[in-house]
Structures are given as C-alpha cells and as structure tokens.
GROMACS .gro file of C-alpha atoms in nm:
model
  308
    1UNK     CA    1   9.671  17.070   9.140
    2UNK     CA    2   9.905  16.800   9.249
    3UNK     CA    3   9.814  16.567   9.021
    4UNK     CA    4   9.841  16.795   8.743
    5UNK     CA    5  10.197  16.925   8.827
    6UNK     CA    6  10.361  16.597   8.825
    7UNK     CA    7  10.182  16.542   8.480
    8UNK     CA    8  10.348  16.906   8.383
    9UNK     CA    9  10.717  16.747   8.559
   10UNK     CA   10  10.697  16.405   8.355
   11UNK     CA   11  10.630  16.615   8.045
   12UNK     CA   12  10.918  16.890   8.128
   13UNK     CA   13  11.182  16.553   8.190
   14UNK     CA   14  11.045  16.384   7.915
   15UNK     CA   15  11.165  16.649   7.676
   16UNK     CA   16  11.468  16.750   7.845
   17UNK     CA   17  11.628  16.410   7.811
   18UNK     CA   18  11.505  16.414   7.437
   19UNK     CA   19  11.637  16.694   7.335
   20UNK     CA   20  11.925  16.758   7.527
   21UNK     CA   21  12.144  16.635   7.174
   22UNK     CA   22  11.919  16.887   7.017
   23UNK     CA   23  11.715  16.674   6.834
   24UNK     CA   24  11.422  16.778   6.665
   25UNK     CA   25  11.078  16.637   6.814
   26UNK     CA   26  10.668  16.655   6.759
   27UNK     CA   27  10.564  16.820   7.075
   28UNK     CA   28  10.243  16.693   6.928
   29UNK     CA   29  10.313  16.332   7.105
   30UNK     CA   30  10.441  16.513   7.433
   31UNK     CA   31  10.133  16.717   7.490
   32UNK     CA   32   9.880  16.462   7.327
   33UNK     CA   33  10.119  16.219   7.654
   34UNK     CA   34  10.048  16.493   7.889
   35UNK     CA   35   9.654  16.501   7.818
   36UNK     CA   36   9.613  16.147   7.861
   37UNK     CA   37   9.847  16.116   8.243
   38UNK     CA   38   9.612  16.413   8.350
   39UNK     CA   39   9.252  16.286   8.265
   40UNK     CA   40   9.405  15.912   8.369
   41UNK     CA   41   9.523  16.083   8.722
   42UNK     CA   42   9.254  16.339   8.767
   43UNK     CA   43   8.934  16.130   8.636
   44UNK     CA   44   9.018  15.771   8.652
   45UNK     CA   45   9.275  15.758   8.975
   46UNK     CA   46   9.512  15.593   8.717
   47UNK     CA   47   9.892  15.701   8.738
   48UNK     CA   48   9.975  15.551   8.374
   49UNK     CA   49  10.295  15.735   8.285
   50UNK     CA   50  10.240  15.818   7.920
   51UNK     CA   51  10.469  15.997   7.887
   52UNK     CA   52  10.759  15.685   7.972
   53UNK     CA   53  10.477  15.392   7.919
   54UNK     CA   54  10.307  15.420   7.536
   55UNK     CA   55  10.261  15.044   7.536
   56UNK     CA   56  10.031  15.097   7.860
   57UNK     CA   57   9.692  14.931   7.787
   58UNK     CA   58   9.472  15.246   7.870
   59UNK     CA   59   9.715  15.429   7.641
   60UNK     CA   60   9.681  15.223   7.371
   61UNK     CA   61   9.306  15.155   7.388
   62UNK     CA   62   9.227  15.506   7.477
   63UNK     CA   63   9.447  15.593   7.088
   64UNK     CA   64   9.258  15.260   6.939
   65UNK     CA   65   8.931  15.434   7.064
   66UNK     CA   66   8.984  15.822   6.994
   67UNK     CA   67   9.163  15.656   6.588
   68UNK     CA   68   8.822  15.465   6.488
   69UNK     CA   69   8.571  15.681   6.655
   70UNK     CA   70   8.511  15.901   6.269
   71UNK     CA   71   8.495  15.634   6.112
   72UNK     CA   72   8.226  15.519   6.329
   73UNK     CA   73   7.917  15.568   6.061
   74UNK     CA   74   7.648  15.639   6.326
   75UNK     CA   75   7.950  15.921   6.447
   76UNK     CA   76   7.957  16.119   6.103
   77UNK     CA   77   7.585  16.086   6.082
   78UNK     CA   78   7.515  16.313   6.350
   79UNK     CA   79   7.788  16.519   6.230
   80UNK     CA   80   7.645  16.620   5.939
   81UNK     CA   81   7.257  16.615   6.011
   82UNK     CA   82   7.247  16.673   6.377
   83UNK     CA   83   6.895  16.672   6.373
   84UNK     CA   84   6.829  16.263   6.387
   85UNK     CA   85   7.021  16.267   6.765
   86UNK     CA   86   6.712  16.208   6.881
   87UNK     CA   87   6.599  15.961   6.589
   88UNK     CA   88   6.865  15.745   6.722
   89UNK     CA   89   6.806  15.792   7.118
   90UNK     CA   90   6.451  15.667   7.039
   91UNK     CA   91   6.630  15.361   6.845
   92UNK     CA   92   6.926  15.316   7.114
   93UNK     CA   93   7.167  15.362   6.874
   94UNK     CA   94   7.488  15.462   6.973
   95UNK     CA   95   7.785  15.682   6.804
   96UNK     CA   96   8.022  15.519   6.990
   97UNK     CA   97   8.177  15.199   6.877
   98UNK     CA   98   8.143  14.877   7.085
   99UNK     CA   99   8.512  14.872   7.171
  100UNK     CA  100   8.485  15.201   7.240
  101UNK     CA  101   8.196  15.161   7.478
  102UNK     CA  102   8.338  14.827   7.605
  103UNK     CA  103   8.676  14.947   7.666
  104UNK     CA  104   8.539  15.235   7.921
  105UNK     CA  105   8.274  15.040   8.059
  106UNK     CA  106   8.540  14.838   8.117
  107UNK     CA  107   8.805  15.050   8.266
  108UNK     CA  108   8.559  15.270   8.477
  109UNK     CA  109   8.435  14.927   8.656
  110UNK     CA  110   8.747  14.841   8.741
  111UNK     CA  111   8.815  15.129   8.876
  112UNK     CA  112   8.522  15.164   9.100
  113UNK     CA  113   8.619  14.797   9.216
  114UNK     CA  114   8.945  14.913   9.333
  115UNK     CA  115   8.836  15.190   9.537
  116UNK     CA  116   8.597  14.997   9.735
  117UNK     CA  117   8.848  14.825   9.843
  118UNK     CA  118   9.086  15.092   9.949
  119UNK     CA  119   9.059  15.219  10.293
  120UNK     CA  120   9.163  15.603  10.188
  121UNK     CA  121   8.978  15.831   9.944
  122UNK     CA  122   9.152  15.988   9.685
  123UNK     CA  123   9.051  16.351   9.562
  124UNK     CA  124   9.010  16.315   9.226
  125UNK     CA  125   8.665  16.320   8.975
  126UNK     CA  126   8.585  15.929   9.047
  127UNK     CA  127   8.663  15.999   9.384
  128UNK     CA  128   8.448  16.254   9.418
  129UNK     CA  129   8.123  16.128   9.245
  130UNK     CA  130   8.191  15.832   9.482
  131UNK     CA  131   8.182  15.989   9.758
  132UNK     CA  132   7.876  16.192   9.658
  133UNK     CA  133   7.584  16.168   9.905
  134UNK     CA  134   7.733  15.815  10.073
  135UNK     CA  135   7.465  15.924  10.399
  136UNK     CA  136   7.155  15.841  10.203
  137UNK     CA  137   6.958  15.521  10.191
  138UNK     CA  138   7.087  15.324   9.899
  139UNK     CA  139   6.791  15.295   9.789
  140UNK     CA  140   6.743  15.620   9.683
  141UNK     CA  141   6.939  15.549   9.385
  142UNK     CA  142   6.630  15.447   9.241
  143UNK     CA  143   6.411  15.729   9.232
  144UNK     CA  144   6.272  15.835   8.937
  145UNK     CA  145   6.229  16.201   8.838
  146UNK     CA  146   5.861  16.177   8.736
  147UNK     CA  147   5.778  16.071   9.099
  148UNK     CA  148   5.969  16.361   9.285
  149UNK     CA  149   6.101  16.727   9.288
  150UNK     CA  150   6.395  16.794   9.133
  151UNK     CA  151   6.541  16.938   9.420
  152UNK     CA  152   6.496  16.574   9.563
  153UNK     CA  153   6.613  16.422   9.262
  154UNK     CA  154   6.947  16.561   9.257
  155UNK     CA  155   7.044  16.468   9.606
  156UNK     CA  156   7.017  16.052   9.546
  157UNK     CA  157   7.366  15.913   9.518
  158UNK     CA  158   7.499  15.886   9.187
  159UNK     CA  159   7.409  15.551   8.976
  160UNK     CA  160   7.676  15.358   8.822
  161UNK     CA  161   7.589  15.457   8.475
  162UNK     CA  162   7.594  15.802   8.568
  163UNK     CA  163   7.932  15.761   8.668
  164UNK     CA  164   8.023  15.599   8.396
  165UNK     CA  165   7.857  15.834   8.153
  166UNK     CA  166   8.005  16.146   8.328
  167UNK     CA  167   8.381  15.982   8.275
  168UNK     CA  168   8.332  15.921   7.931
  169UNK     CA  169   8.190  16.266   7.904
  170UNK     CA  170   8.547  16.386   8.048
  171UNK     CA  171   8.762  16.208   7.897
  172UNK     CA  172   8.611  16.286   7.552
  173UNK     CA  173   8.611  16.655   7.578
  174UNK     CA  174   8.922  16.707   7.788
  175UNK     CA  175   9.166  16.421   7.581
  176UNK     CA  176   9.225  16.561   7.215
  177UNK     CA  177   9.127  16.914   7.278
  178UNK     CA  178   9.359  16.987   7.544
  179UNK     CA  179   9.639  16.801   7.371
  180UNK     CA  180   9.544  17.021   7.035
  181UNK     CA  181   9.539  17.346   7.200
  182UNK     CA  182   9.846  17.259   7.424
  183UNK     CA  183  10.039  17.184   7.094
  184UNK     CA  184   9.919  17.538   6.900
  185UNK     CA  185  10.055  17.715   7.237
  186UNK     CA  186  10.350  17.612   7.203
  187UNK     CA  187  10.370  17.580   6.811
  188UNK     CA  188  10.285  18.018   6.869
  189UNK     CA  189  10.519  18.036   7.168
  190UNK     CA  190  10.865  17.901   6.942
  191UNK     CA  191  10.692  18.114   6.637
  192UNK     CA  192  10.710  18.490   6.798
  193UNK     CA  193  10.947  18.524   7.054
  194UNK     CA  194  10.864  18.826   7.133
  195UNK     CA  195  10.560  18.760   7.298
  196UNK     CA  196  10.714  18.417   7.453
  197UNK     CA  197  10.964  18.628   7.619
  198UNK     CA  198  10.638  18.873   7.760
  199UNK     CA  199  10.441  18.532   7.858
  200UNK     CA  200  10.859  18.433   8.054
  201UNK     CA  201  10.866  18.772   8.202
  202UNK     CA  202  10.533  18.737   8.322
  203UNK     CA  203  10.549  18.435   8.483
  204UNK     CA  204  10.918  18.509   8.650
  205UNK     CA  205  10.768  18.806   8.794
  206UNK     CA  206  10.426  18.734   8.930
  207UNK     CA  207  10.573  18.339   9.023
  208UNK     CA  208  10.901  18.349   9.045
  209UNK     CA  209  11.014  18.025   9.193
  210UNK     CA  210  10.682  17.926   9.400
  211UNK     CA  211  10.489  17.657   9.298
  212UNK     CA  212  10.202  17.699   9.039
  213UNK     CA  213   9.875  17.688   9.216
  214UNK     CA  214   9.511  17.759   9.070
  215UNK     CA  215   9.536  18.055   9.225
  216UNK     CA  216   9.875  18.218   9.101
  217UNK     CA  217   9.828  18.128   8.753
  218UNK     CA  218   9.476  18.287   8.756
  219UNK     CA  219   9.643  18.594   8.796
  220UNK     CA  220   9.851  18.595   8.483
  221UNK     CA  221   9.666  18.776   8.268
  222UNK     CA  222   9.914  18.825   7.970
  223UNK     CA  223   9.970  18.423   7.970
  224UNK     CA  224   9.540  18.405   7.956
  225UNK     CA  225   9.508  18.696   7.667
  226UNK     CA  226   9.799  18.493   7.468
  227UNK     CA  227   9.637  18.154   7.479
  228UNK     CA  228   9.285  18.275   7.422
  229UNK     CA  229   9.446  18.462   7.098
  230UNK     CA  230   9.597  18.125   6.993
  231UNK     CA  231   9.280  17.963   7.061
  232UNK     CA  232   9.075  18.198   6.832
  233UNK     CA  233   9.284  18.119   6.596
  234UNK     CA  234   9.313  17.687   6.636
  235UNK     CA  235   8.998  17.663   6.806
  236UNK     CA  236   9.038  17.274   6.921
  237UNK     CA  237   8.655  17.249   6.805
  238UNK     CA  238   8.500  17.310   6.471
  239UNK     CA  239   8.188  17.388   6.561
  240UNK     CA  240   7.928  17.408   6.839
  241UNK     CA  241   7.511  17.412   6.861
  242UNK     CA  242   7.208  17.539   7.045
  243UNK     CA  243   6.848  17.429   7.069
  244UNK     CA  244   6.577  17.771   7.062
  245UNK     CA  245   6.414  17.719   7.386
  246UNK     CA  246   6.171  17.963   7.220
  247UNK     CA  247   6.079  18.160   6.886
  248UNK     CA  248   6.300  18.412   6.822
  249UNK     CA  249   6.403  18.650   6.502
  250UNK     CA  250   6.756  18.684   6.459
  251UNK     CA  251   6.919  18.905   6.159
  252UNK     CA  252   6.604  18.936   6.007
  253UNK     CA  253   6.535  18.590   6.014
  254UNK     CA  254   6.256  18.425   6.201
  255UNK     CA  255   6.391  18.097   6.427
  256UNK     CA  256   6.119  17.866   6.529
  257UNK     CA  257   6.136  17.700   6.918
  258UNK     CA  258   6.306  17.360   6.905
  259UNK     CA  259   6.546  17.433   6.620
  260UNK     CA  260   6.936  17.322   6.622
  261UNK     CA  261   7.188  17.608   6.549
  262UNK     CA  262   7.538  17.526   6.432
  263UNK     CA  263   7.792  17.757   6.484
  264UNK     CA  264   8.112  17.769   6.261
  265UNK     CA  265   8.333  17.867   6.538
  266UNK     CA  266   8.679  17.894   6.277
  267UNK     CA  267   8.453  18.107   6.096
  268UNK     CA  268   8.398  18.368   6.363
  269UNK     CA  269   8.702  18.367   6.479
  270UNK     CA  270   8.833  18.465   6.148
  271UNK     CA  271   8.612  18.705   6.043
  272UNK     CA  272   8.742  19.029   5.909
  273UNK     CA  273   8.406  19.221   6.083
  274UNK     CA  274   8.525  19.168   6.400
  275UNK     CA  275   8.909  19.162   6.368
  276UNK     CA  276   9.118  19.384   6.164
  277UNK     CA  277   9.351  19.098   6.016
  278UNK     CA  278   9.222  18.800   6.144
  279UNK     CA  279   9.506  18.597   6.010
  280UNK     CA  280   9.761  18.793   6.249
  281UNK     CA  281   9.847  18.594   6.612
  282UNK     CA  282   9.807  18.955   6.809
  283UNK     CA  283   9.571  19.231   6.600
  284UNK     CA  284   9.734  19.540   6.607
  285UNK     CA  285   9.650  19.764   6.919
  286UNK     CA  286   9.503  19.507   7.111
  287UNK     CA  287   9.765  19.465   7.346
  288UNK     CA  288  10.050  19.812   7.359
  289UNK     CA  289  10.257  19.940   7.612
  290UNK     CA  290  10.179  20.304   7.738
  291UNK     CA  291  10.469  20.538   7.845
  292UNK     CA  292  10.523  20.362   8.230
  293UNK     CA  293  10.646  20.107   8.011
  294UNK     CA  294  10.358  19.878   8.121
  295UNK     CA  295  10.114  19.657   7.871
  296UNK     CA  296   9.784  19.739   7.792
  297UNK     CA  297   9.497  19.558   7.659
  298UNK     CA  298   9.173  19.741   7.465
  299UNK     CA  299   8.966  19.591   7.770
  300UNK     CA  300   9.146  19.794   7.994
  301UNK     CA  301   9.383  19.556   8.198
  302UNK     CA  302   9.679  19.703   8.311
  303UNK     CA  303   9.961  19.444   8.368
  304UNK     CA  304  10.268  19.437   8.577
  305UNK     CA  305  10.494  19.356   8.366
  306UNK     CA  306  10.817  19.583   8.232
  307UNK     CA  307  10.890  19.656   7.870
  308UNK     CA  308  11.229  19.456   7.856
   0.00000   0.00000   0.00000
C-alpha cells in the first residue's frame, strides 16, 4: 500500500501543476504514467518516476515493447487461431519479440543483481519470490516434477526463469489494462456528475481524511459497483478462453474434452438479455435510494451514504 500511494501522490501533483491554468490534458498519459511507477515499484523494486521522468529507459523500452508487440506476427497468430499455442511450444517459438524478451530478461537480472547485494529486503513481488523458501538446500532448485510429489515440488525455491517468467506475466497483464480501465473511470467520473458526487460523498464519509488502506477502500461499496459498471462497459480485455477439462453439452451443443472456448467478453457485457439498455453507464433500478434516503443495489447492499 505504500508504494502504491506515492504512485497515486505523483499522479495527483502531476496534474495539479498541469492544470492549474486550466489547460486541457489526456488523462490517458497520466494514468497509462501511473500504471507503469506502480508495477516498476511494486514488481521490479524500481522507483522510476513516470510520471516526471518519460525519457527513463524502463519507460521508454517498456512503450517500445508494449508499441511492437501486435505487430509481432507469431502475436496475431495466436490471436486469431488460438489453437496452434501448443504447435508453437513444441517448436519454441515465441510471441514475444526479441527486444521484448531481451529487454526484460534484461531488466529482471539486473534487478535480482542488485538485491543480492543489499543488506535489507524490500516487500515488494521480486522481493518476495526472492525470499521464497531461502532455508532449503539450493539444490533443490533442480527437482523435477516427474521424480516427486507435487506437494514437494512446490516447496523448492523459485528458479530464475520462474522469476523471470512470473514478472513478465505481471507486468503484461497489470501495465495497459490498469492504465485503460483507470482512464474509462475517470473518462465516466467527469461524464455524470451525479454519480461522481455519490462515489465523493462516499469516500468523505466512510474515509474522511485517514489514509487509504486495503482495508478502508474494500469497504466502499458504491466506488466498487461504479467501476465494475464502467468496466462492463470498457472491459480492458476483448476476450478470454477455457480449455473443457471434460465432455460437456452446453446450449444444446455437444463440447468435446480438450477444446478452446473464446469468450467475447464486450459482447456479454452488452447484451440486451441480460441488461435492459446495455448502452446506459447505470441500468435503471439497479442502484435507487429507498425512503431513509439511503442507496440500494438489486443485490441487496444497503449503503451509508445520504441522498445529498
């Protein structure tokens, strides 16, 4: 939490002192800043001011990366016939780009160099899978799974390429989709401010002026309902798929074990069966106030929060 409320403060003073002539900006570039000092800070141990810093090398080879990766051909391959993922495991073909690939390879090393070096630990992912099991034999990193238990399996120390593989893995689903959806909240926020003055209201009463903390911010339940509504309609992803670990009919249709579902995620979201006018922010009755003046979702959540 730390790390992520200085990224929030950088981003808060950032556009402050940008818009204090009232200047028109693209909070696209603020929040896209934001995502990349909080999976630097949180994942990497890297304090690389995005916000202040674009000409920062992890900035602009993280961008260089994230820019060429669709037009990576092996990338849009898989895209479209996500069946031959494992036609290209069996080939070792990758759908990331060598510079993509080098750069983190790169930048994860170095890294894992520096905090060998350091005498205190720092609480962050890297940090964390470093630290993982440091009491076992070395080499334990070497066991295969075909010659234990799984149980056994999981408690060697982490390998370098798992590390490695797990930051990548964070950094490519936390970057762009956090910095999309961060952008649509506030994009809805400046849109209706009606309901940005319920999501103010909320947060002045159940906050106030304490800090935010995982656990006070879990409790705002108008702020969740309002982001997961923006989010059903700008769903960061366009799609998401499932393996059958088994036959199975569904609709009528029989689904044979092994097969690869894809899910058009803007199409459920946006489908009239399920919501009354899918095109609206809030559908209508979904969230009401009752005669205490108090709002009330369909699922039954009763907030604190007074009609104003």
């Amino acid at each position: 939490m730390p790390l992520l409320q200085k990224c929030v403060n950088d981003m808060v003073e950032k556009l402050k002192k940008d818009t204090e002539n009232g200047e028109v900006v693209d909070v696209c570039k603020y929040c896209g800043s934001f995502s990349m000092d909080v999976i630097a800070s949180t994942a990497f141990g890297m304090d690389v001011d995005a916000q202040n810093d674009p000409d920062n090398a992890f900035i602009k080879n993280a961008k260089k990366a994230f820019s060429s990766g669709l037009k990576n051909p092996m990338l849009l391959f898989v895209l479209f016939f996500p069946f031959t993922r494992g036609i290209l495991s069996y080939f070792k073909l990758s759908t990331l780009s060598k510079e993509m690939a080098t750069f983190f390879h790169s930048a994860v090393n170095t890294a894992i160099d520096e905090r060998k070096s350091e005498s205190s630990k720092r609480q962050d992912l890297l940090g964390l899978m470093l630290n993982a099991h440091t009491d076992k034999e070395k080499s334990e990193e070497n066991i295969e799974l075909s010659s234990t238990t799984l149980k056994d399996f999981k408690k060697r120390p982490l390998t370098t390429n798992e590390i490695l593989a797990n930051s990548l893995t964070f950094f490519l689903a936390g970057y762009e989709t956090t910095a999309n959806a961060l952008s649509f909240v506030l994009y809805c926020l400046a849109l209706y401010p009606d309901y940005a003055d319920k999501v103010r209201y909320e947060v002045a009463d159940d906050i106030g002026k304490e800090k935010p903390t995982y656990d006070n911010v879990s409790k705002l339940q108008y702020l969740d309902m309002f982001v997961c509504e923006v989010l059903r309609l700008y769903g960061p992803a366009a799609r998401f798929n499932r393996t059958t670990e088994e036959d199975v009919a569904i609709g009528g249709y029989k689904v044979p074990k092994g097969t690869d579902i894809q899910f058009a995620i803007g199409v459920i979201h946006r489908d009239p069966e399920f919501w009354p006018e899918p095109e609206v922010l809030i559908q209508k009755g979904s969230i009401t106030f009752d005669k205490g003046g108090f709002i009330k979702a369909q699922n039954g959540i009763k907030l604190k929060l007074e009609k104003r």
